[in-house]
Amino acid sequence: MSVPASAPKTIEQLQNTLRLKAKADAEALVKADHVTEAFRMYSNRCLSANSMKLLLPDWKDVDEYLMDKRTSRQVRYMGKTLEGAVTKECFDKPYGLVPHASLFALRIMTFLKSDKGEKYDIILEDRRIKHNSDLSFDRCKRIMALLGFLVHQGRERMRRLNAKRDREMRAAGYI
């Protein structure tokens, strides 16, 4: 999966993008159980060989998708939760990147609103926020930056593992 050029590549860049005060906060966020579980579920479907060529969805597409789902018949009139409606679409479209990125975003939003995740949810300065929707946009943008960072880190980890395996196979005479 291609990561946009704007996605943070280092923990320091992630810290700046998420407006966290310390590098340790960024490291703790990446290692938080909710984040690792949400990313594990995302990567099980979306980091397959076919989707590696596709670009990670833009935060605007994810936000628009979530707004469409939030106002859909399923959620408004049929009593489904937003996460339930997105999860159903993830099962219906198993390799669609936008539904899976949206599900990741929903899970991280839930975490950020919890007591444990509250310290990682650094919003814009008050004078820059005009509407409550600005908070949602900002949060979605930061969550997609986190996803881009995690995808990049996962790709780098796989590249190192493959290189190590190749070196070991050469040393053993298999290649």
GROMACS .gro file of N, CA and C in nm:
model
  525
    1MET      N    1   0.084  -0.116   0.000
    1MET     CA    2   0.000   0.000   0.000
    1MET      C    3   0.089   0.123   0.000
    2SER      N    4   0.063   0.209  -0.089
    2SER     CA    5   0.141   0.332  -0.097
    2SER      C    6   0.095   0.430   0.009
    3VAL      N    7   0.190   0.490   0.072
    3VAL     CA    8   0.163   0.589   0.175
    3VAL      C    9   0.183   0.727   0.113
    4PRO      N   10   0.091   0.820   0.136
    4PRO     CA   11   0.111   0.954   0.081
    4PRO      C   12   0.242   1.015   0.130
    5ALA      N   13   0.299   1.101   0.050
    5ALA     CA   14   0.426   1.165   0.086
    5ALA      C   15   0.413   1.246   0.215
    6SER      N   16   0.293   1.292   0.246
    6SER     CA   17   0.273   1.373   0.366
    6SER      C   18   0.265   1.290   0.494
    7ALA      N   19   0.256   1.159   0.482
    7ALA     CA   20   0.246   1.073   0.601
    7ALA      C   21   0.378   1.075   0.677
    8PRO      N   22   0.372   1.082   0.810
    8PRO     CA   23   0.496   1.082   0.888
    8PRO      C   24   0.571   0.950   0.873
    9LYS      N   25   0.702   0.959   0.865
    9LYS     CA   26   0.785   0.840   0.848
    9LYS      C   27   0.862   0.805   0.976
   10THR      N   28   0.887   0.904   1.060
   10THR     CA   29   0.960   0.880   1.184
   10THR      C   30   0.870   0.912   1.303
   11ILE      N   31   0.911   0.866   1.418
   11ILE     CA   32   0.832   0.890   1.540
   11ILE      C   33   0.829   1.040   1.573
   12GLU      N   34   0.936   1.111   1.540
   12GLU     CA   35   0.939   1.255   1.564
   12GLU      C   36   0.840   1.328   1.473
   13GLN      N   37   0.833   1.287   1.348
   13GLN     CA   38   0.735   1.346   1.257
   13GLN      C   39   0.593   1.315   1.303
   14LEU      N   40   0.571   1.193   1.352
   14LEU     CA   41   0.439   1.157   1.404
   14LEU      C   42   0.405   1.244   1.525
   15GLN      N   43   0.501   1.263   1.613
   15GLN     CA   44   0.481   1.347   1.731
   15GLN      C   45   0.437   1.488   1.689
   16ASN      N   46   0.504   1.546   1.591
   16ASN     CA   47   0.469   1.680   1.544
   16ASN      C   48   0.333   1.683   1.478
   17THR      N   49   0.304   1.583   1.395
   17THR     CA   50   0.176   1.578   1.324
   17THR      C   51   0.059   1.566   1.421
   18LEU      N   52   0.076   1.486   1.525
   18LEU     CA   53  -0.032   1.465   1.622
   18LEU      C   54  -0.031   1.568   1.735
   19ARG      N   55   0.067   1.659   1.730
   19ARG     CA   56   0.081   1.766   1.829
   19ARG      C   57   0.104   1.714   1.970
   20LEU      N   58   0.174   1.604   1.980
   20LEU     CA   59   0.204   1.547   2.112
   20LEU      C   60   0.323   1.620   2.172
   21LYS      N   61   0.326   1.628   2.305
   21LYS     CA   62   0.429   1.706   2.373
   21LYS      C   63   0.565   1.637   2.374
   22ALA      N   64   0.566   1.506   2.381
   22ALA     CA   65   0.692   1.434   2.394
   22ALA      C   66   0.698   1.315   2.299
   23LYS      N   67   0.819   1.278   2.265
   23LYS     CA   68   0.841   1.161   2.180
   23LYS      C   69   0.787   1.035   2.249
   24ALA      N   70   0.798   1.030   2.380
   24ALA     CA   71   0.748   0.915   2.456
   24ALA      C   72   0.597   0.899   2.441
   25ASP      N   73   0.525   1.011   2.427
   25ASP     CA   74   0.380   1.004   2.406
   25ASP      C   75   0.348   0.940   2.272
   26ALA      N   76   0.424   0.977   2.170
   26ALA     CA   77   0.403   0.918   2.037
   26ALA      C   78   0.435   0.769   2.039
   27GLU      N   79   0.542   0.731   2.106
   27GLU     CA   80   0.577   0.590   2.116
   27GLU      C   81   0.471   0.512   2.194
   28ALA      N   82   0.420   0.572   2.302
   28ALA     CA   83   0.316   0.507   2.382
   28ALA      C   84   0.187   0.491   2.302
   29LEU      N   85   0.153   0.591   2.222
   29LEU     CA   86   0.033   0.583   2.139
   29LEU      C   87   0.044   0.469   2.038
   30VAL      N   88   0.157   0.460   1.972
   30VAL     CA   89   0.177   0.355   1.872
   30VAL      C   90   0.170   0.216   1.935
   31LYS      N   91   0.213   0.205   2.060
   31LYS     CA   92   0.214   0.076   2.129
   31LYS      C   93   0.086   0.049   2.208
   32ALA      N   94  -0.006   0.144   2.213
   32ALA     CA   95  -0.131   0.126   2.288
   32ALA      C   96  -0.210   0.008   2.231
   33ASP      N   97  -0.270  -0.069   2.320
   33ASP     CA   98  -0.344  -0.188   2.279
   33ASP      C   99  -0.453  -0.159   2.176
   34HIS      N  100  -0.528  -0.051   2.197
   34HIS     CA  101  -0.637  -0.017   2.104
   34HIS      C  102  -0.582   0.014   1.965
   35VAL      N  103  -0.470   0.083   1.959
   35VAL     CA  104  -0.410   0.120   1.832
   35VAL      C  105  -0.355  -0.004   1.761
   36THR      N  106  -0.282  -0.086   1.834
   36THR     CA  107  -0.223  -0.205   1.772
   36THR      C  108  -0.332  -0.302   1.726
   37GLU      N  109  -0.439  -0.314   1.801
   37GLU     CA  110  -0.548  -0.403   1.761
   37GLU      C  111  -0.622  -0.349   1.639
   38ALA      N  112  -0.649  -0.219   1.637
   38ALA     CA  113  -0.716  -0.158   1.521
   38ALA      C  114  -0.630  -0.172   1.397
   39PHE      N  115  -0.499  -0.153   1.410
   39PHE     CA  116  -0.412  -0.166   1.295
   39PHE      C  117  -0.398  -0.312   1.252
   40ARG      N  118  -0.395  -0.403   1.347
   40ARG     CA  119  -0.387  -0.545   1.311
   40ARG      C  120  -0.507  -0.585   1.226
   41MET      N  121  -0.625  -0.540   1.267
   41MET     CA  122  -0.746  -0.573   1.191
   41MET      C  123  -0.742  -0.508   1.054
   42TYR      N  124  -0.693  -0.384   1.046
   42TYR     CA  125  -0.681  -0.316   0.917
   42TYR      C  126  -0.581  -0.389   0.828
   43SER      N  127  -0.467  -0.421   0.882
   43SER     CA  128  -0.361  -0.480   0.800
   43SER      C  129  -0.394  -0.622   0.754
   44ASN      N  130  -0.475  -0.694   0.829
   44ASN     CA  131  -0.513  -0.830   0.787
   44ASN      C  132  -0.584  -0.827   0.653
   45ARG      N  133  -0.662  -0.725   0.627
   45ARG     CA  134  -0.736  -0.717   0.502
   45ARG      C  135  -0.667  -0.632   0.396
   46CYS      N  136  -0.605  -0.524   0.439
   46CYS     CA  137  -0.563  -0.423   0.342
   46CYS      C  138  -0.415  -0.424   0.308
   47LEU      N  139  -0.337  -0.504   0.372
   47LEU     CA  140  -0.195  -0.507   0.338
   47LEU      C  141  -0.160  -0.634   0.263
   48SER      N  142  -0.255  -0.680   0.182
   48SER     CA  143  -0.229  -0.796   0.097
   48SER      C  144  -0.148  -0.751  -0.024
   49ALA      N  145  -0.103  -0.846  -0.101
   49ALA     CA  146  -0.018  -0.816  -0.217
   49ALA      C  147  -0.089  -0.724  -0.317
   50ASN      N  148  -0.220  -0.745  -0.338
   50ASN     CA  149  -0.291  -0.665  -0.437
   50ASN      C  150  -0.307  -0.519  -0.394
   51SER      N  151  -0.329  -0.497  -0.266
   51SER     CA  152  -0.355  -0.361  -0.222
   51SER      C  153  -0.227  -0.283  -0.195
   52MET      N  154  -0.112  -0.347  -0.202
   52MET     CA  155   0.014  -0.277  -0.178
   52MET      C  156   0.039  -0.170  -0.284
   53LYS      N  157  -0.023  -0.184  -0.400
   53LYS     CA  158  -0.003  -0.088  -0.509
   53LYS      C  159  -0.096   0.032  -0.495
   54LEU      N  160  -0.200   0.019  -0.413
   54LEU     CA  161  -0.299   0.125  -0.400
   54LEU      C  162  -0.254   0.229  -0.299
   55LEU      N  163  -0.302   0.350  -0.317
   55LEU     CA  164  -0.269   0.460  -0.228
   55LEU      C  165  -0.362   0.458  -0.108
   56LEU      N  166  -0.308   0.485   0.008
   56LEU     CA  167  -0.387   0.496   0.130
   56LEU      C  168  -0.494   0.603   0.110
   57PRO      N  169  -0.618   0.578   0.150
   57PRO     CA  170  -0.724   0.679   0.127
   57PRO      C  171  -0.692   0.812   0.195
   58ASP      N  172  -0.736   0.918   0.133
   58ASP     CA  173  -0.718   1.051   0.188
   58ASP      C  174  -0.813   1.070   0.306
   59TRP      N  175  -0.775   1.153   0.401
   59TRP     CA  176  -0.859   1.173   0.519
   59TRP      C  177  -0.994   1.232   0.482
   60LYS      N  178  -0.999   1.311   0.373
   60LYS     CA  179  -1.127   1.371   0.330
   60LYS      C  180  -1.223   1.263   0.282
   61ASP      N  181  -1.170   1.162   0.211
   61ASP     CA  182  -1.253   1.052   0.164
   61ASP      C  183  -1.307   0.971   0.281
   62VAL      N  184  -1.224   0.949   0.380
   62VAL     CA  185  -1.265   0.874   0.499
   62VAL      C  186  -1.372   0.952   0.575
   63ASP      N  187  -1.350   1.081   0.593
   63ASP     CA  188  -1.447   1.163   0.664
   63ASP      C  189  -1.580   1.169   0.590
   64GLU      N  190  -1.574   1.184   0.457
   64GLU     CA  191  -1.697   1.187   0.377
   64GLU      C  192  -1.770   1.053   0.385
   65TYR      N  193  -1.695   0.943   0.379
   65TYR     CA  194  -1.755   0.810   0.390
   65TYR      C  195  -1.826   0.794   0.525
   66LEU      N  196  -1.759   0.836   0.632
   66LEU     CA  197  -1.820   0.824   0.765
   66LEU      C  198  -1.944   0.912   0.777
   67MET      N  199  -1.942   1.030   0.717
   67MET     CA  200  -2.059   1.117   0.720
   67MET      C  201  -2.175   1.055   0.642
   68ASP      N  202  -2.145   0.996   0.527
   68ASP     CA  203  -2.249   0.928   0.449
   68ASP      C  204  -2.309   0.812   0.528
   69LYS      N  205  -2.223   0.735   0.594
   69LYS     CA  206  -2.273   0.623   0.675
   69LYS      C  207  -2.353   0.673   0.794
   70ARG      N  208  -2.307   0.781   0.856
   70ARG     CA  209  -2.374   0.837   0.974
   70ARG      C  210  -2.515   0.883   0.939
   71THR      N  211  -2.534   0.930   0.815
   71THR     CA  212  -2.666   0.979   0.774
   71THR      C  213  -2.744   0.876   0.692
   72SER      N  214  -2.692   0.754   0.681
   72SER     CA  215  -2.759   0.651   0.601
   72SER      C  216  -2.883   0.597   0.672
   73ARG      N  217  -2.968   0.530   0.595
   73ARG     CA  218  -3.089   0.469   0.649
   73ARG      C  219  -3.056   0.366   0.755
   74GLN      N  220  -2.950   0.288   0.729
   74GLN     CA  221  -2.913   0.183   0.824
   74GLN      C  222  -2.891   0.238   0.964
   75VAL      N  223  -2.822   0.349   0.972
   75VAL     CA  224  -2.786   0.405   1.102
   75VAL      C  225  -2.900   0.487   1.159
   76ARG      N  226  -2.963   0.570   1.077
   76ARG     CA  227  -3.064   0.663   1.129
   76ARG      C  228  -3.196   0.596   1.161
   77TYR      N  229  -3.240   0.501   1.078
   77TYR     CA  230  -3.374   0.448   1.096
   77TYR      C  231  -3.379   0.300   1.134
   78MET      N  232  -3.276   0.226   1.103
   78MET     CA  233  -3.281   0.082   1.127
   78MET      C  234  -3.211   0.041   1.256
   79GLY      N  235  -3.163   0.137   1.331
   79GLY     CA  236  -3.108   0.108   1.462
   79GLY      C  237  -2.967   0.051   1.466
   80LYS      N  238  -2.896   0.051   1.354
   80LYS     CA  239  -2.758   0.003   1.355
   80LYS      C  240  -2.666   0.111   1.408
   81THR      N  241  -2.558   0.068   1.468
   81THR     CA  242  -2.457   0.166   1.509
   81THR      C  243  -2.373   0.201   1.387
   82LEU      N  244  -2.304   0.313   1.395
   82LEU     CA  245  -2.217   0.353   1.285
   82LEU      C  246  -2.109   0.248   1.264
   83GLU      N  247  -2.048   0.201   1.372
   83GLU     CA  248  -1.944   0.099   1.359
   83GLU      C  249  -2.001  -0.030   1.300
   84GLY      N  250  -2.124  -0.065   1.338
   84GLY     CA  251  -2.187  -0.185   1.282
   84GLY      C  252  -2.210  -0.174   1.133
   85ALA      N  253  -2.254  -0.056   1.087
   85ALA     CA  254  -2.278  -0.035   0.944
   85ALA      C  255  -2.146  -0.040   0.865
   86VAL      N  256  -2.040   0.020   0.921
   86VAL     CA  257  -1.911   0.019   0.852
   86VAL      C  258  -1.853  -0.123   0.852
   87THR      N  259  -1.868  -0.193   0.963
   87THR     CA  260  -1.818  -0.331   0.971
   87THR      C  261  -1.887  -0.419   0.868
   88LYS      N  262  -2.019  -0.401   0.852
   88LYS     CA  263  -2.093  -0.480   0.752
   88LYS      C  264  -2.039  -0.453   0.612
   89GLU      N  265  -2.012  -0.326   0.582
   89GLU     CA  266  -1.959  -0.295   0.449
   89GLU      C  267  -1.818  -0.351   0.432
   90CYS      N  268  -1.741  -0.356   0.539
   90CYS     CA  269  -1.607  -0.416   0.532
   90CYS      C  270  -1.617  -0.564   0.495
   91PHE      N  271  -1.718  -0.631   0.549
   91PHE     CA  272  -1.737  -0.772   0.513
   91PHE      C  273  -1.790  -0.787   0.371
   92ASP      N  274  -1.875  -0.693   0.329
   92ASP     CA  275  -1.929  -0.697   0.193
   92ASP      C  276  -1.823  -0.663   0.088
   93LYS      N  277  -1.732  -0.573   0.123
   93LYS     CA  278  -1.622  -0.532   0.032
   93LYS      C  279  -1.490  -0.558   0.104
   94PRO      N  280  -1.447  -0.684   0.106
   94PRO     CA  281  -1.332  -0.719   0.191
   94PRO      C  282  -1.201  -0.651   0.156
   95TYR      N  283  -1.185  -0.603   0.035
   95TYR     CA  284  -1.059  -0.540  -0.002
   95TYR      C  285  -1.075  -0.393  -0.036
   96GLY      N  286  -1.189  -0.335   0.002
   96GLY     CA  287  -1.210  -0.192  -0.017
   96GLY      C  288  -1.133  -0.114   0.088
   97LEU      N  289  -1.047  -0.025   0.046
   97LEU     CA  290  -0.962   0.045   0.141
   97LEU      C  291  -1.036   0.150   0.222
   98VAL      N  292  -1.130   0.222   0.162
   98VAL     CA  293  -1.199   0.329   0.235
   98VAL      C  294  -1.282   0.274   0.351
   99PRO      N  295  -1.362   0.168   0.333
   99PRO     CA  296  -1.435   0.116   0.449
   99PRO      C  297  -1.343   0.068   0.561
  100HIS      N  298  -1.234   0.003   0.525
  100HIS     CA  299  -1.142  -0.047   0.628
  100HIS      C  300  -1.067   0.067   0.697
  101ALA      N  301  -1.027   0.169   0.621
  101ALA     CA  302  -0.962   0.285   0.681
  101ALA      C  303  -1.062   0.358   0.771
  102SER      N  304  -1.188   0.361   0.731
  102SER     CA  305  -1.292   0.425   0.812
  102SER      C  306  -1.316   0.348   0.940
  103LEU      N  307  -1.313   0.217   0.932
  103LEU     CA  308  -1.330   0.136   1.053
  103LEU      C  309  -1.212   0.157   1.147
  104PHE      N  310  -1.090   0.166   1.092
  104PHE     CA  311  -0.973   0.197   1.173
  104PHE      C  312  -0.993   0.333   1.241
  105ALA      N  313  -1.037   0.432   1.163
  105ALA     CA  314  -1.058   0.567   1.216
  105ALA      C  315  -1.163   0.566   1.327
  106LEU      N  316  -1.272   0.493   1.308
  106LEU     CA  317  -1.375   0.485   1.412
  106LEU      C  318  -1.321   0.425   1.541
  107ARG      N  319  -1.243   0.320   1.528
  107ARG     CA  320  -1.186   0.256   1.647
  107ARG      C  321  -1.089   0.348   1.718
  108ILE      N  322  -1.010   0.423   1.643
  108ILE     CA  323  -0.915   0.515   1.706
  108ILE      C  324  -0.991   0.634   1.766
  109MET      N  325  -1.097   0.680   1.699
  109MET     CA  326  -1.178   0.789   1.757
  109MET      C  327  -1.238   0.747   1.890
  110THR      N  328  -1.286   0.624   1.897
  110THR     CA  329  -1.340   0.572   2.023
  110THR      C  330  -1.232   0.570   2.130
  111PHE      N  331  -1.113   0.527   2.092
  111PHE     CA  332  -1.001   0.524   2.186
  111PHE      C  333  -0.965   0.666   2.232
  112LEU      N  334  -0.958   0.761   2.139
  112LEU     CA  335  -0.921   0.897   2.174
  112LEU      C  336  -1.022   0.963   2.267
  113LYS      N  337  -1.146   0.920   2.261
  113LYS     CA  338  -1.249   0.976   2.347
  113LYS      C  339  -1.255   0.907   2.483
  114SER      N  340  -1.179   0.799   2.499
  114SER     CA  341  -1.177   0.725   2.626
  114SER      C  342  -1.082   0.793   2.724
  115ASP      N  343  -1.086   0.749   2.848
  115ASP     CA  344  -0.996   0.804   2.951
  115ASP      C  345  -0.850   0.778   2.917
  116LYS      N  346  -0.820   0.660   2.864
  116LYS     CA  347  -0.681   0.625   2.831
  116LYS      C  348  -0.630   0.702   2.710
  117GLY      N  349  -0.714   0.730   2.615
  117GLY     CA  350  -0.672   0.794   2.491
  117GLY      C  351  -0.684   0.945   2.491
  118GLU      N  352  -0.749   0.999   2.591
  118GLU     CA  353  -0.774   1.142   2.597
  118GLU      C  354  -0.646   1.226   2.588
  119LYS      N  355  -0.538   1.178   2.648
  119LYS     CA  356  -0.414   1.257   2.649
  119LYS      C  357  -0.347   1.265   2.512
  120TYR      N  358  -0.387   1.178   2.418
  120TYR     CA  359  -0.330   1.179   2.283
  120TYR      C  360  -0.412   1.263   2.186
  121ASP      N  361  -0.530   1.308   2.229
  121ASP     CA  362  -0.619   1.384   2.142
  121ASP      C  363  -0.597   1.534   2.162
  122ILE      N  364  -0.494   1.587   2.100
  122ILE     CA  365  -0.458   1.728   2.113
  122ILE      C  366  -0.526   1.803   1.998
  123ILE      N  367  -0.625   1.885   2.032
  123ILE     CA  368  -0.701   1.956   1.929
  123ILE      C  369  -0.632   2.086   1.891
  124LEU      N  370  -0.681   2.146   1.786
  124LEU     CA  371  -0.630   2.275   1.740
  124LEU      C  372  -0.654   2.381   1.846
  125GLU      N  373  -0.583   2.492   1.833
  125GLU     CA  374  -0.606   2.603   1.923
  125GLU      C  375  -0.750   2.652   1.909
  126ASP      N  376  -0.807   2.699   2.020
  126ASP     CA  377  -0.949   2.739   2.022
  126ASP      C  378  -0.984   2.843   1.917
  127ARG      N  379  -0.895   2.936   1.890
  127ARG     CA  380  -0.929   3.042   1.795
  127ARG      C  381  -0.936   2.993   1.651
  128ARG      N  382  -0.880   2.876   1.624
  128ARG     CA  383  -0.882   2.822   1.488
  128ARG      C  384  -1.003   2.733   1.464
  129ILE      N  385  -1.078   2.702   1.569
  129ILE     CA  386  -1.194   2.614   1.557
  129ILE      C  387  -1.320   2.700   1.546
  130LYS      N  388  -1.388   2.687   1.433
  130LYS     CA  389  -1.508   2.766   1.412
  130LYS      C  390  -1.635   2.684   1.436
  131HIS      N  391  -1.630   2.556   1.402
  131HIS     CA  392  -1.745   2.468   1.417
  131HIS      C  393  -1.701   2.338   1.482
  132ASN      N  394  -1.797   2.266   1.537
  132ASN     CA  395  -1.767   2.136   1.595
  132ASN      C  396  -1.717   2.039   1.488
  133SER      N  397  -1.760   2.058   1.363
  133SER     CA  398  -1.714   1.971   1.255
  133SER      C  399  -1.565   1.989   1.230
  134ASP      N  400  -1.510   2.107   1.262
  134ASP     CA  401  -1.367   2.128   1.247
  134ASP      C  402  -1.288   2.032   1.336
  135LEU      N  403  -1.342   2.004   1.455
  135LEU     CA  404  -1.278   1.907   1.545
  135LEU      C  405  -1.277   1.769   1.481
  136SER      N  406  -1.387   1.733   1.419
  136SER     CA  407  -1.397   1.603   1.353
  136SER      C  408  -1.300   1.594   1.237
  137PHE      N  409  -1.292   1.699   1.156
  137PHE     CA  410  -1.198   1.700   1.043
  137PHE      C  411  -1.055   1.685   1.093
  138ASP      N  412  -1.021   1.763   1.195
  138ASP     CA  413  -0.886   1.761   1.249
  138ASP      C  414  -0.853   1.622   1.305
  139ARG      N  415  -0.945   1.565   1.377
  139ARG     CA  416  -0.922   1.432   1.435
  139ARG      C  417  -0.904   1.328   1.325
  140CYS      N  418  -0.986   1.334   1.222
  140CYS     CA  419  -0.977   1.239   1.112
  140CYS      C  420  -0.843   1.253   1.039
  141LYS      N  421  -0.800   1.377   1.020
  141LYS     CA  422  -0.672   1.401   0.954
  141LYS      C  423  -0.557   1.343   1.035
  142ARG      N  424  -0.561   1.362   1.167
  142ARG     CA  425  -0.455   1.308   1.252
  142ARG      C  426  -0.458   1.155   1.257
  143ILE      N  427  -0.577   1.098   1.256
  143ILE     CA  428  -0.589   0.951   1.259
  143ILE      C  429  -0.535   0.892   1.130
  144MET      N  430  -0.562   0.954   1.018
  144MET     CA  431  -0.509   0.902   0.891
  144MET      C  432  -0.358   0.919   0.884
  145ALA      N  433  -0.305   1.023   0.949
  145ALA     CA  434  -0.159   1.037   0.958
  145ALA      C  435  -0.101   0.922   1.041
  146LEU      N  436  -0.170   0.886   1.149
  146LEU     CA  437  -0.128   0.771   1.231
  146LEU      C  438  -0.131   0.643   1.149
  147LEU      N  439  -0.238   0.624   1.072
  147LEU     CA  440  -0.247   0.505   0.988
  147LEU      C  441  -0.135   0.503   0.884
  148GLY      N  442  -0.107   0.616   0.821
  148GLY     CA  443   0.003   0.624   0.725
  148GLY      C  444   0.136   0.588   0.789
  149PHE      N  445   0.159   0.636   0.911
  149PHE     CA  446   0.281   0.604   0.983
  149PHE      C  447   0.290   0.453   1.010
  150LEU      N  448   0.179   0.395   1.057
  150LEU     CA  449   0.179   0.251   1.088
  150LEU      C  450   0.199   0.166   0.963
  151VAL      N  451   0.139   0.205   0.853
  151VAL     CA  452   0.157   0.133   0.726
  151VAL      C  453   0.303   0.141   0.682
  152HIS      N  454   0.361   0.261   0.692
  152HIS     CA  455   0.501   0.278   0.654
  152HIS      C  456   0.592   0.193   0.744
  153GLN      N  457   0.567   0.194   0.873
  153GLN     CA  458   0.648   0.114   0.965
  153GLN      C  459   0.633  -0.035   0.936
  154GLY      N  460   0.511  -0.077   0.906
  154GLY     CA  461   0.488  -0.218   0.873
  154GLY      C  462   0.560  -0.259   0.746
  155ARG      N  463   0.560  -0.171   0.647
  155ARG     CA  464   0.629  -0.200   0.522
  155ARG      C  465   0.780  -0.208   0.545
  156GLU      N  466   0.834  -0.117   0.625
  156GLU     CA  467   0.977  -0.119   0.654
  156GLU      C  468   1.016  -0.246   0.731
  157ARG      N  469   0.931  -0.287   0.823
  157ARG     CA  470   0.956  -0.411   0.899
  157ARG      C  471   0.958  -0.532   0.805
  158MET      N  472   0.864  -0.537   0.712
  158MET     CA  473   0.860  -0.648   0.616
  158MET      C  474   0.981  -0.645   0.524
  159ARG      N  475   1.023  -0.527   0.482
  159ARG     CA  476   1.141  -0.515   0.396
  159ARG      C  477   1.265  -0.567   0.469
  160ARG      N  478   1.280  -0.531   0.596
  160ARG     CA  479   1.395  -0.580   0.674
  160ARG      C  480   1.390  -0.730   0.693
  161LEU      N  481   1.272  -0.784   0.722
  161LEU     CA  482   1.258  -0.929   0.739
  161LEU      C  483   1.290  -1.004   0.611
  162ASN      N  484   1.242  -0.954   0.498
  162ASN     CA  485   1.271  -1.018   0.369
  162ASN      C  486   1.419  -1.012   0.336
  163ALA      N  487   1.482  -0.899   0.364
  163ALA     CA  488   1.626  -0.886   0.339
  163ALA      C  489   1.705  -0.982   0.427
  164LYS      N  490   1.665  -0.994   0.552
  164LYS     CA  491   1.732  -1.087   0.644
  164LYS      C  492   1.714  -1.231   0.597
  165ARG      N  493   1.593  -1.266   0.555
  165ARG     CA  494   1.566  -1.401   0.506
  165ARG      C  495   1.650  -1.431   0.382
  166ASP      N  496   1.659  -1.333   0.291
  166ASP     CA  497   1.740  -1.352   0.170
  166ASP      C  498   1.888  -1.371   0.205
  167ARG      N  499   1.939  -1.294   0.300
  167ARG     CA  500   2.079  -1.309   0.342
  167ARG      C  501   2.103  -1.448   0.401
  168GLU      N  502   2.009  -1.493   0.484
  168GLU     CA  503   2.023  -1.626   0.544
  168GLU      C  504   2.017  -1.737   0.439
  169MET      N  505   1.931  -1.720   0.339
  169MET     CA  506   1.920  -1.821   0.233
  169MET      C  507   2.046  -1.823   0.148
  170ARG      N  508   2.104  -1.705   0.121
  170ARG     CA  509   2.230  -1.700   0.046
  170ARG      C  510   2.343  -1.766   0.124
  171ALA      N  511   2.346  -1.737   0.253
  171ALA     CA  512   2.451  -1.796   0.338
  171ALA      C  513   2.438  -1.947   0.347
  172ALA      N  514   2.315  -1.998   0.343
  172ALA     CA  515   2.292  -2.141   0.349
  172ALA      C  516   2.306  -2.208   0.214
  173GLY      N  517   2.324  -2.130   0.106
  173GLY     CA  518   2.343  -2.184  -0.026
  173GLY      C  519   2.215  -2.217  -0.101
  174TYR      N  520   2.101  -2.167  -0.054
  174TYR     CA  521   1.973  -2.193  -0.123
  174TYR      C  522   1.956  -2.102  -0.245
  175ILE      N  523   2.022  -1.989  -0.245
  175ILE     CA  524   2.007  -1.895  -0.357
  175ILE      C  525   2.138  -1.886  -0.432
   0.00000   0.00000   0.00000
